[in-house]
Amino acid sequence: MENYTSFDKVLLKLLKIPGALMIVPLFLGVIFNTFAPEVLNIGSFTTALFKNGLAVLIGLFFLSVGSQISFRSALPSVEKGIVLLVAKFGIAVIFGLSVAFFAPDGVLFGLLPLAIIAGMSNSNGSLYVALTSQFGNKTDKGAISILSINDGPFLTLVALGVAGLAAFPLMALFAAVFPMIFGFILGNSSTIARNFLAPGEKLIIPFAAFAIGAGINLEVLLGQGAIGVLLGIATAVISGGAAIISLYIWHVVRRHPKPTRNMVSAASEASVAGNAIATPAIVASLDPTYLAVQDAATAQIAAAVVTTAFVLPFFVAWFAGWQKRHGITPENEEALYEVEQTSEEVGYEIKPATR
């Protein structure tokens, strides 16, 4: 502490906030975009990095994460990703269509089915990896390779049943997961490459978070968008609950010992992605019947994005602590996959790890 500057001490206090690497830069991005947007639009490298560089930053982020996944943990990562993807998409469709068909005027407390399905089915990949990097293990982070499928409007279009739009653009989906795949190949082909890319997992997070915030304006949260706070809470509770239950069932079916039934990844998936804000406009451009609700749905999703970005880290931190108090840790789960077990080792006991 003797060599720390005053600013270092401030940073240490900020880092005590759950998910601080994501939350603090995101909040700063929102503030700048709302009150001083011209600062982010001066051009050249400044605008490229802090305003328009999100796609590149996330691509590098996924590349770094993929490089840290071993072949041994690949299968559990894929299985986790599939379980969480199905759970999140399934509950979004059930909730959204239930509102559309059974709620008065097809609206629940002002929430639109389009906003519900688009928001609840689309998770914040950067926030997910940031949280699983802090509270989870490699298989938790690796699940993003499957969860990235819910990025964009594709699953929303399928759920809404828009005529002729049920076909998945396979190349777009492949493009979304290729950086993770490429990183996986590099990391498993070269120890040098794995070690070189390792710092990228944390280094890129705050810059990507700021860029996400730089696309959100606080004014959007006012008026019709205010009800989106309820959508954010519903996503955290309902979507997160469905994911946790589904992943627990997966652990039971796979006969994992109780100390290894880590569900941090499920809790970390209960968010709304910033790119979901663009979904209503895309849907409306393909089906004009949605033009009437496009602006309201966009505002609601924007509010839900901010709500889950601030609420979810605290929930995941609490959930990780709850697991640990019950003897369940990400380290125990990772050890289960790393230890080669024979048929005689079915009863092998994994000792609870400590942080």
C-alpha positions as a printed Julia matrix, in Angstrom:
355×3 Matrix{Float64}:
   0.0     0.0     0.0
   2.96    2.36    0.56
   3.65    2.68   -3.18
  -0.02    3.14   -4.11
  -1.15    6.55   -5.31
  -4.44    8.14   -4.24
  -5.97    6.99   -7.52
  -4.77    3.42   -6.84
  -6.62    3.48   -3.52
  -9.79    4.63   -5.28
  -9.43    1.79   -7.79
  -9.0    -0.75   -5.0
 -12.27    0.41   -3.46
 -14.05    0.25   -6.82
 -12.73   -3.27   -7.44
 -14.61   -4.44   -4.35
 -17.83   -3.95   -6.31
 -18.99   -7.31   -7.74
 -18.2    -7.38  -11.44
 -16.41   -4.02  -11.14
 -14.38   -4.57  -14.33
 -17.67   -4.55  -16.22
 -19.96   -2.31  -14.2
 -17.75    0.74  -13.55
 -16.59    1.25  -17.17
 -20.12    0.58  -18.44
 -21.54    3.26  -16.14
 -18.86    5.71  -17.25
 -19.73    4.99  -20.88
 -23.41    5.73  -20.21
 -22.52    9.01  -18.47
 -20.3    10.18  -21.31
 -22.79    9.17  -23.99
 -25.61   10.98  -22.18
 -23.96   14.21  -21.04
 -20.91   14.6   -23.27
 -21.38   12.48  -26.42
 -19.21   14.84  -28.47
 -16.19   13.67  -26.48
 -16.63   10.16  -27.87
 -17.21   11.39  -31.41
 -14.04   13.4   -32.02
 -12.93   10.75  -34.48
  -9.76    8.78  -35.2
  -8.52    6.28  -32.62
 -10.51    7.79  -29.75
 -13.89    7.12  -31.37
 -12.69    3.79  -32.75
 -11.68    2.55  -29.31
 -14.26    4.04  -26.96
 -17.34    4.27  -29.19
 -17.22    2.04  -32.27
 -14.77   -0.68  -31.29
 -17.1    -3.04  -29.44
 -17.19   -5.73  -32.14
 -13.39   -5.9   -32.37
 -12.95   -5.85  -28.6
 -15.44   -8.67  -28.06
 -13.84  -10.65  -30.88
 -10.43  -10.37  -29.18
 -12.08  -11.13  -25.86
 -13.57  -14.38  -27.18
 -10.24  -15.28  -28.8
  -8.46  -14.91  -25.45
 -11.14  -16.88  -23.59
 -11.1   -19.67  -26.15
  -7.34  -20.04  -25.84
  -7.7   -20.89  -22.14
 -10.1   -23.81  -22.7
  -8.5   -27.25  -22.72
  -9.7   -30.23  -24.75
 -10.62  -31.93  -21.49
 -13.01  -29.16  -20.52
 -14.43  -28.63  -24.01
 -17.25  -31.18  -23.75
 -18.59  -29.91  -20.39
 -18.45  -26.37  -21.79
 -20.52  -27.34  -24.82
 -23.01  -29.27  -22.7
 -23.37  -26.36  -20.3
 -23.84  -23.94  -23.16
 -26.6   -26.04  -24.72
 -28.43  -26.46  -21.4
 -28.3   -22.73  -20.64
 -29.21  -21.7   -24.2
 -32.29  -23.93  -24.27
 -33.37  -22.86  -20.77
 -33.0   -19.12  -21.47
 -34.63  -19.21  -24.89
 -37.37  -21.56  -23.73
 -38.44  -19.44  -20.75
 -38.34  -16.28  -22.89
 -40.67  -17.8   -25.45
 -43.05  -19.22  -22.82
 -43.22  -15.92  -20.93
 -43.46  -13.73  -24.04
 -46.1   -15.78  -25.85
 -48.11  -16.19  -22.65
 -48.32  -12.4   -22.4
 -49.21  -12.11  -26.09
 -52.04  -14.64  -25.94
 -53.4   -14.43  -22.41
 -52.71  -10.92  -21.03
 -55.3    -8.18  -21.71
 -54.47   -6.47  -25.02
 -51.37   -8.67  -25.23
 -49.46   -6.45  -22.77
 -48.41   -7.11  -19.17
 -47.93   -3.99  -17.0
 -46.93   -2.21  -20.2
 -44.36   -4.84  -21.18
 -44.56   -5.83  -24.84
 -44.13   -9.47  -25.98
 -41.53   -8.32  -28.52
 -39.46   -6.7   -25.77
 -39.87   -9.73  -23.49
 -38.74  -12.29  -26.05
 -35.97  -10.15  -27.55
 -34.65   -9.13  -24.13
 -34.95  -12.36  -22.16
 -33.59  -14.6   -24.92
 -30.51  -12.48  -25.6
 -27.79  -12.44  -22.93
 -24.85  -10.1   -22.38
 -21.85  -12.22  -23.41
 -19.26   -9.77  -22.07
 -20.97   -9.56  -18.68
 -21.31  -13.36  -18.63
 -17.6   -13.94  -19.25
 -16.62  -11.17  -16.81
 -18.68  -12.76  -14.04
 -17.62  -16.34  -14.78
 -14.0   -15.17  -14.95
 -14.33  -13.81  -11.42
 -16.6   -16.41   -9.84
 -16.58  -19.47  -12.14
 -14.14  -21.78  -13.92
 -12.94  -22.53  -17.45
 -15.96  -24.63  -18.38
 -18.24  -21.79  -17.29
 -16.39  -19.32  -19.5
 -16.18  -21.81  -22.35
 -19.96  -22.15  -22.51
 -20.06  -18.74  -24.2
 -19.11  -20.46  -27.46
 -22.63  -21.92  -27.51
 -24.41  -19.05  -25.75
 -23.23  -16.61  -28.43
 -25.88  -18.18  -30.67
 -28.49  -16.08  -28.87
 -26.8   -12.85  -30.0
 -28.88  -10.77  -32.37
 -32.48  -11.15  -33.55
 -32.34  -14.7   -34.94
 -33.97  -16.56  -32.05
 -36.47  -13.75  -31.58
 -37.57  -14.0   -35.2
 -38.0   -17.75  -34.87
 -40.02  -17.36  -31.67
 -42.31  -14.73  -33.2
 -42.92  -16.99  -36.17
 -42.47  -14.28  -38.81
 -43.31  -15.87  -42.15
 -40.22  -16.97  -44.06
 -37.77  -15.89  -41.34
 -37.36  -19.15  -39.48
 -34.17  -20.14  -41.33
 -30.94  -19.66  -39.39
 -28.18  -17.75  -41.22
 -25.51  -20.35  -40.51
 -22.6   -18.25  -41.73
 -23.54  -15.42  -39.35
 -23.7   -17.85  -36.45
 -20.36  -19.36  -37.41
 -18.82  -15.9   -37.66
 -19.98  -15.16  -34.11
 -18.27  -18.2   -32.58
 -15.19  -18.46  -34.83
 -12.93  -16.26  -32.63
 -13.62  -18.62  -29.72
 -12.94  -21.68  -31.91
  -9.73  -20.14  -33.29
  -8.55  -19.29  -29.78
  -9.36  -22.84  -28.65
  -7.23  -24.26  -31.47
  -4.34  -21.88  -30.74
  -4.41  -22.5   -26.99
  -4.4   -26.26  -27.38
  -1.73  -26.21  -30.09
   0.76  -23.97  -28.34
   1.57  -23.27  -24.7
   3.25  -20.06  -25.83
   0.07  -18.89  -27.57
  -2.04  -19.84  -24.53
   0.17  -17.86  -22.14
   0.38  -14.9   -24.54
  -3.41  -14.61  -24.85
  -4.21  -15.26  -21.18
  -4.05  -11.59  -20.05
  -6.68  -10.7   -22.66
  -9.42  -12.26  -20.54
  -9.3    -9.38  -18.06
  -7.47   -6.7   -20.02
 -10.19   -6.29  -22.65
 -13.21   -6.39  -20.3
 -13.22   -2.72  -19.14
 -12.75   -1.38  -22.68
 -15.56   -3.53  -24.07
 -17.78   -2.51  -21.14
 -17.18    1.2   -21.77
 -18.04    0.76  -25.45
 -21.3    -0.96  -24.48
 -22.19    1.92  -22.16
 -21.28    4.42  -24.88
 -24.23    3.08  -26.87
 -26.77    3.67  -24.09
 -28.4     7.0   -23.24
 -30.05    7.58  -19.87
 -32.83    9.53  -21.55
 -33.97    6.34  -23.28
 -34.8     4.93  -19.87
 -37.41    7.6   -19.2
 -41.02    7.51  -20.33
 -42.04    4.21  -21.94
 -38.64    2.7   -21.23
 -39.05    2.96  -17.45
 -41.15   -0.2   -17.37
 -38.12   -1.97  -18.82
 -36.71   -2.03  -15.3
 -39.39   -4.62  -14.57
 -38.27   -6.59  -17.62
 -34.7    -6.53  -16.3
 -35.79   -7.82  -12.89
 -37.98  -10.48  -14.51
 -35.04  -11.6   -16.65
 -32.76  -11.89  -13.63
 -35.34  -13.8   -11.57
 -37.25  -15.89  -14.12
 -34.53  -16.45  -16.71
 -31.89  -16.96  -14.04
 -34.13  -19.32  -12.08
 -34.87  -21.44  -15.15
 -31.17  -21.62  -16.03
 -30.15  -22.61  -12.49
 -32.79  -25.35  -12.28
 -31.87  -26.68  -15.73
 -28.15  -26.78  -14.97
 -28.77  -28.49  -11.64
 -30.79  -31.19  -13.43
 -27.89  -31.59  -15.88
 -25.48  -32.14  -12.98
 -27.82  -34.74  -11.48
 -28.28  -36.56  -14.79
 -24.51  -36.6   -15.32
 -24.13  -38.0   -11.78
 -21.72  -35.3   -10.68
 -20.85  -35.38   -6.95
 -22.66  -32.7    -4.93
 -19.52  -30.61   -4.26
 -19.02  -30.27   -8.04
 -22.51  -29.05   -8.92
 -21.37  -25.51   -9.68
 -24.1   -23.3   -11.18
 -22.37  -19.93  -11.38
 -22.68  -20.01  -15.18
 -26.47  -20.26  -14.9
 -26.7   -17.29  -12.57
 -24.34  -15.29  -14.83
 -26.55  -15.89  -17.88
 -29.57  -13.99  -16.47
 -28.89  -10.73  -18.28
 -30.11   -8.73  -21.27
 -27.54   -7.94  -23.97
 -26.92   -4.46  -25.3
 -27.24   -5.72  -28.87
 -30.84   -6.74  -28.09
 -31.7    -3.03  -28.22
 -31.44   -3.21  -32.01
 -33.73   -6.24  -32.33
 -37.1    -4.39  -32.48
 -35.87   -2.24  -35.39
 -34.64   -5.32  -37.26
 -37.9    -7.16  -36.63
 -39.95   -4.14  -37.74
 -37.91   -3.79  -40.93
 -38.75   -7.37  -41.82
 -42.35   -7.29  -40.62
 -43.99   -3.8   -40.77
 -46.71   -4.85  -38.32
 -44.18   -4.28  -35.54
 -43.49   -0.64  -36.5
 -46.15    0.58  -34.09
 -44.36   -0.89  -31.07
 -40.78   -0.57  -32.24
 -39.84    2.53  -30.23
 -41.51    1.37  -27.01
 -39.94   -2.09  -27.24
 -36.52   -0.56  -27.9
 -36.79    1.69  -24.83
 -37.94   -1.19  -22.63
 -35.05   -3.4   -23.68
 -32.56   -0.55  -23.11
 -33.81   -0.14  -19.54
 -33.6    -3.9   -19.01
 -29.99   -3.93  -20.26
 -28.93   -1.35  -17.69
 -30.96   -2.98  -14.93
 -29.43   -6.44  -15.37
 -25.96   -4.97  -15.85
 -26.15   -3.41  -12.39
 -28.21   -6.05  -10.57
 -26.7    -9.28  -11.89
 -23.13   -8.9   -10.53
 -24.47   -8.54   -6.99
 -26.73  -11.57   -7.45
 -23.9   -13.7    -8.88
 -21.57  -12.66   -6.05
 -24.21  -13.67   -3.5
 -24.96  -16.91   -5.32
 -21.26  -17.87   -5.53
 -20.95  -17.26   -1.79
 -24.07  -19.33   -1.11
 -22.61  -22.22   -3.11
 -19.32  -22.02   -1.27
 -21.05  -22.11    2.11
 -22.67  -25.36    0.99
 -19.35  -26.88   -0.07
 -19.87  -26.36   -3.82
 -17.09  -24.59   -5.71
 -16.04  -24.08   -9.35
 -12.65  -25.54   -8.4
 -14.29  -28.81   -7.34
 -16.1   -29.05  -10.66
 -12.98  -28.29  -12.66
 -11.02  -30.91  -10.72
 -13.69  -33.46  -11.62
 -13.0   -32.95  -15.32
  -9.22  -32.85  -14.93
  -8.87  -36.07  -12.99
  -8.89  -39.15  -15.18
 -11.31  -41.57  -13.63
 -11.54  -45.27  -14.28
 -14.6   -47.41  -13.6
 -13.13  -48.19  -10.19
 -12.92  -44.47   -9.33
 -16.63  -43.72   -9.51
 -16.66  -43.11   -5.77
 -13.68  -40.74   -5.88
 -14.19  -37.9    -3.42
 -13.33  -34.37   -4.51
 -12.21  -32.35   -1.53
 -13.81  -28.91   -1.34
 -11.39  -26.26   -2.53
 -10.91  -22.95   -0.83
 -10.35  -19.58   -2.38
